[in-house]
Coordinates of C-alpha atoms in Angstrom, one line a residue:
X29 CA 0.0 0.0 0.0
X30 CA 2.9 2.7 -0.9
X31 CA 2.0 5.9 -2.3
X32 CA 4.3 7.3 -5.6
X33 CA 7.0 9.1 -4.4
X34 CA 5.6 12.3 -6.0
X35 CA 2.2 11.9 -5.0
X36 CA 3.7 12.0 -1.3
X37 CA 5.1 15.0 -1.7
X38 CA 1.8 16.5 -2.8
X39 CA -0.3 15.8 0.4
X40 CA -1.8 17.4 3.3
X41 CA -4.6 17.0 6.1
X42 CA -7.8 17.8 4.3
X43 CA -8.5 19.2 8.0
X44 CA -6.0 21.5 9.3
X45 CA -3.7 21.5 6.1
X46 CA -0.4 20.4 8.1
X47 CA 2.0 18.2 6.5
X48 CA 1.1 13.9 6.5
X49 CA 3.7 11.5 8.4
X50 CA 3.4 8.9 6.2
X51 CA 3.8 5.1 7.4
X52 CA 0.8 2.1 8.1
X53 CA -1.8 5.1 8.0
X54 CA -1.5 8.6 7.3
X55 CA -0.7 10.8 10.7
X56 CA -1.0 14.9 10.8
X57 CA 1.5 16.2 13.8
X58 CA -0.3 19.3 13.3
X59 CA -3.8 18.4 14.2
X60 CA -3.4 14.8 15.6
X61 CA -5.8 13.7 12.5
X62 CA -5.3 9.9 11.7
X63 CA -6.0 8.3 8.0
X64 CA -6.3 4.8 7.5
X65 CA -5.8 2.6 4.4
X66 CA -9.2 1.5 3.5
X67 CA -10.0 -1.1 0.9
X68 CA -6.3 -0.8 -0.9
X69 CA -6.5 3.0 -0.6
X70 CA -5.9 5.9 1.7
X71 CA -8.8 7.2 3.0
X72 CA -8.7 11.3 3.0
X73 CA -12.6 11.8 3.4
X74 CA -13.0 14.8 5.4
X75 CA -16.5 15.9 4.4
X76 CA -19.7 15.3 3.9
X77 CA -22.0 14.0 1.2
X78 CA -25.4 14.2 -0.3
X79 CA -27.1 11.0 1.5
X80 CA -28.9 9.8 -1.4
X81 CA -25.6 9.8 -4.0
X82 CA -23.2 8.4 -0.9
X83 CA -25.8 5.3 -0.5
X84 CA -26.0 4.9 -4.7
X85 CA -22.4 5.4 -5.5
X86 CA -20.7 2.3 -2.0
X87 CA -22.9 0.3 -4.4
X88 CA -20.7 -2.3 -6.5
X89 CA -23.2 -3.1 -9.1
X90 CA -23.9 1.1 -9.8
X91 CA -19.8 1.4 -9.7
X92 CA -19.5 -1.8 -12.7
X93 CA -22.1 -0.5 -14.8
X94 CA -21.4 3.0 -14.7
X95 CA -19.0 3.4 -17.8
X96 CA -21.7 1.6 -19.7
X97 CA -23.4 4.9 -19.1
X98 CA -20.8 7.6 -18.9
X99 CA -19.3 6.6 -22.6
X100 CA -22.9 7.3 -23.6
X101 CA -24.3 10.3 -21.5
X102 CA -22.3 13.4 -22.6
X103 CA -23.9 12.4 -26.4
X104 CA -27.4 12.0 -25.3
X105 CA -27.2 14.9 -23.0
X106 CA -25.7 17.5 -25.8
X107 CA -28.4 16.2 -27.8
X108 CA -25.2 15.1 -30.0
X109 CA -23.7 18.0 -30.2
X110 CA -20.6 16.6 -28.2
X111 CA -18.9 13.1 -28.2
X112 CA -17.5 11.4 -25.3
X113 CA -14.3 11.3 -27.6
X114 CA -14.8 15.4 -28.2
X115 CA -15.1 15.4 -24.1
X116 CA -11.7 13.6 -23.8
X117 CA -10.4 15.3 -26.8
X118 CA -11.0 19.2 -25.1
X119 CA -9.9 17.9 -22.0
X120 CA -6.3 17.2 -23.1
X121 CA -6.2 20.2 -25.0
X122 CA -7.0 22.4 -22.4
X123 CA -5.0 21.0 -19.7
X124 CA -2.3 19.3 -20.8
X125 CA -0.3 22.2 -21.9
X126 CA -0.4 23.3 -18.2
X127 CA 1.9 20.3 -17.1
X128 CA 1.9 17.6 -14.5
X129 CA 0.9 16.7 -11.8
X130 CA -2.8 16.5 -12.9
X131 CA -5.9 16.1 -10.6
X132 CA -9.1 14.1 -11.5
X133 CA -12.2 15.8 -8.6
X134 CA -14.5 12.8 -8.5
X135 CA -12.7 10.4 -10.5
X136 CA -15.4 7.8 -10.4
X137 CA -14.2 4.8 -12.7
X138 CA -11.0 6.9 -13.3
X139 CA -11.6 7.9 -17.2
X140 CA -10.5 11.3 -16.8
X141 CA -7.4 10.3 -14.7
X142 CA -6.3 7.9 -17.3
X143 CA -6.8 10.6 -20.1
X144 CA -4.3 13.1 -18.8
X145 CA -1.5 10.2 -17.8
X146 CA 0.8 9.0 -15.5
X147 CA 1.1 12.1 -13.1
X148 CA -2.3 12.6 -12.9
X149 CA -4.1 11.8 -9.9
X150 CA -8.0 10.5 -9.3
X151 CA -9.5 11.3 -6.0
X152 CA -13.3 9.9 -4.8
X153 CA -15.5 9.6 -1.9
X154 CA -16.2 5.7 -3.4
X155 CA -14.6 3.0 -2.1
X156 CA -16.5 0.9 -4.8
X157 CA -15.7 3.3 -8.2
X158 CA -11.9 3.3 -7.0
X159 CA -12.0 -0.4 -6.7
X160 CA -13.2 -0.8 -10.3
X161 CA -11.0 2.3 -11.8
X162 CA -7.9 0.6 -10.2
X163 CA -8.8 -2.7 -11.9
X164 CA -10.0 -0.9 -15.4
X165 CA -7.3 2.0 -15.2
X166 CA -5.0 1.4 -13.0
X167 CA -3.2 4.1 -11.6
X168 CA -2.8 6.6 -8.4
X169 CA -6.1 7.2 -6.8
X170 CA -7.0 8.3 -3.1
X171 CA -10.4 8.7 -1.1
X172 CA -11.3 12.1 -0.3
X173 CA -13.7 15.2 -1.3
X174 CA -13.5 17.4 -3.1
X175 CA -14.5 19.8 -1.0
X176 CA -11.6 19.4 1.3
X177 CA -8.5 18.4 -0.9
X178 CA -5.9 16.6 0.7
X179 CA -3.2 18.6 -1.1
X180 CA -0.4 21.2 -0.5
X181 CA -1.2 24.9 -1.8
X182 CA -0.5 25.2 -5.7
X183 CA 1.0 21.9 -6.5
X184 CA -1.1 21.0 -9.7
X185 CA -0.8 22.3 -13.1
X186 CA -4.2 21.1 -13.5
X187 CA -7.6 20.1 -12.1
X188 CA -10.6 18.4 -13.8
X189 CA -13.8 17.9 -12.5
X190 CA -16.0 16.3 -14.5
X191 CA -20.3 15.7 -13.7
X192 CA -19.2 15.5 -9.8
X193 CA -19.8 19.3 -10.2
X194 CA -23.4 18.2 -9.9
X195 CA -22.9 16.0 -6.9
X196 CA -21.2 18.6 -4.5
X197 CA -22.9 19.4 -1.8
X198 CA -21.0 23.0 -1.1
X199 CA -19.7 23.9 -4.9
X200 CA -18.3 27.3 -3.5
X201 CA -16.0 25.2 -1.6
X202 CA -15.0 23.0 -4.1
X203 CA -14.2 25.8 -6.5
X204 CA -12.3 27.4 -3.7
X205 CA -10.2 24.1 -2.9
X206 CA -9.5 23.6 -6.9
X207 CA -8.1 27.4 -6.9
X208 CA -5.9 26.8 -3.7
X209 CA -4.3 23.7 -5.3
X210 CA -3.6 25.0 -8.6
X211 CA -0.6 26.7 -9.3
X212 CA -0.2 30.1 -10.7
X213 CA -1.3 29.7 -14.3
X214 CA -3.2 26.2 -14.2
X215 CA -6.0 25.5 -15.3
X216 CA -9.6 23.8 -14.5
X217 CA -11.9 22.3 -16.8
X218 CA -15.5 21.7 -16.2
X219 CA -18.3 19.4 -17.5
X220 CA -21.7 19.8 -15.7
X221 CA -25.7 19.7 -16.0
X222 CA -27.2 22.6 -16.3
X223 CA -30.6 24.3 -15.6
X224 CA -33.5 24.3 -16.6
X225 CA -34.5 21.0 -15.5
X226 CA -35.2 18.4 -12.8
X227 CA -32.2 18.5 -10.4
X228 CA -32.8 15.5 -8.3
X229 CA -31.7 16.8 -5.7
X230 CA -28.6 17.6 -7.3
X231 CA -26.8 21.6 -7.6
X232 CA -27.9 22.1 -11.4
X233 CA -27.0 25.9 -11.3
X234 CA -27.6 28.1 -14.6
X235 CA -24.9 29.4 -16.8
X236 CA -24.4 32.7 -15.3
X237 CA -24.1 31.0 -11.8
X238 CA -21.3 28.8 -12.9
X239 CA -19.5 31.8 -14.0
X240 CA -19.9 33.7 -11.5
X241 CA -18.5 31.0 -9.1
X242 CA -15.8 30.6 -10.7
X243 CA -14.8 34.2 -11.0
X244 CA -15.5 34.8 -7.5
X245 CA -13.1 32.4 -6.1
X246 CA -9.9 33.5 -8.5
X247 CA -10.8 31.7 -11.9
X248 CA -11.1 33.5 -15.5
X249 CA -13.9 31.2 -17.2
X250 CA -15.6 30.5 -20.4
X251 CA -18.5 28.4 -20.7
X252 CA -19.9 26.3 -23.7
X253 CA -23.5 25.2 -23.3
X254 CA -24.2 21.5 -25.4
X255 CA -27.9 20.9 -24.8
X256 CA -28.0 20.5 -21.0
X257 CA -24.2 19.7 -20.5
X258 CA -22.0 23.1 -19.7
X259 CA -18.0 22.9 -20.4
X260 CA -15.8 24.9 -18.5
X261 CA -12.7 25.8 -19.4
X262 CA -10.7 28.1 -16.4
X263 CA -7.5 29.4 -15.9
X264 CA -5.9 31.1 -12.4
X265 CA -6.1 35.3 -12.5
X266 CA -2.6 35.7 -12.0
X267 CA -2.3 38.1 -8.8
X268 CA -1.4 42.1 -9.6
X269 CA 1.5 43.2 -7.8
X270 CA 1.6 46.2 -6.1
X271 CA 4.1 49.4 -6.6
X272 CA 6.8 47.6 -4.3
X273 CA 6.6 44.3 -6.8
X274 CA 4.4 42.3 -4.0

């Protein structure tokens, strides 16, 4: 159960944000937090989730089937207007050129994490989707939220958070916790359902809202609307320095 080397280097207590002692579980000096390895992976979760999606997703059968449906959905929810391979395709484009280390919000199966390579990790709340993406993609993964990252300040070149968007249950905090991670320049991208439209007790937020989350915590965004899918594409407002250079 060892960690890469360079994924070690990236962590921190999703709590208190104090540096991780590393050894049969992960151990914060700071905060006297304690993180087990659960199921073949550390276990970072330090947040809360909608009760309805937590009880759907620590099902095995949802967490097998799922790519069944996610190679389809972004198709049939553009009304065509945007492939699974387009999806994938904008993706790399966008975030690639920002350079590793990548991270995958709400990997699920690990589709997104496998697109962007070797230095990319994905991070879930699922014990059951990280068991099937580390048989189907295998790779670095971690539990945790995305709401509370268990990383350093700007360490990432990139973040990617794909329909988990939907499935936050505080998206201002998540969009905060993406800015903090990325590094000066990186970049976020985005895929999301959009309103109008039965939410299911999901955050299914307008166009103008998802901009103006974004640009509110730090981020200069665009937005695409396919049908009822939005894609993000975001970038880090570089901070203006004052008359003494600061």
């Amino acid at each position: 159960m060892d960690l890469p080397s360079w994924l070690s280097s990236l962590l921190a207590c999703p709590q208190c944000r104090g540096g991780l002692s590393l050894a049969k579980e992960a151990f914060c000096p700071a905060c006297g937090a304690r993180y087990p390895w659960r199921q073949g992976f550390l276990d970072l979760r330090a947040h809360r989730e909608r009760p309805h999606l937590r009880l759907v997703n620590a099902l095995p059968p949802v967490a097998r089937l799922y790519d069944l449906w996610r190679v389809r959905s972004t198709a049939l929810l553009s009304g065509g207007r945007l492939s699974f391979a387009e999806e994938l395709g904008r993706l790399r484009a966008w975030l690639l050129p920002a350079g590793p280390p990548f991270l995958d919000v709400g990997t699920g199966t690990g589709v997104y994490r496998e697109a962007l390579g070797e230095r990319a990790i994905g991070l879930d709340p699922s014990p059951a989707f990280l068991r099937v993406a580390g048989r189907r993609r295998p790779g670095a993964y971690l539990l945790g939220h995305g709401e509370r990252l268990p990383f350093r300040d700007g360490v990432f070149g990139g973040v990617a958070i794909g329909p988990t968007w939907n499935e936050f249950l505080d998206p201002r905090m998540a969009a905060l916790e993406a800015r903090r991670v990325l590094r000066q320049g990186g970049r976020l991208f985005g895929l999301l359902l959009l309103a109008p439209g039965s939410n299911l007790g999901l955050w299914r937020p307008g166009e103008g809202e998802v901009l103006a989350l974004l640009e509110g915590v730090g981020f200069r965004a665009r937005l695409w609307r396919y049908g009822r899918l939005g894609l993000v594409l975001a970038e880090v407002e570089e901070r203006r320095r004052n008359a003494h250079g600061l």
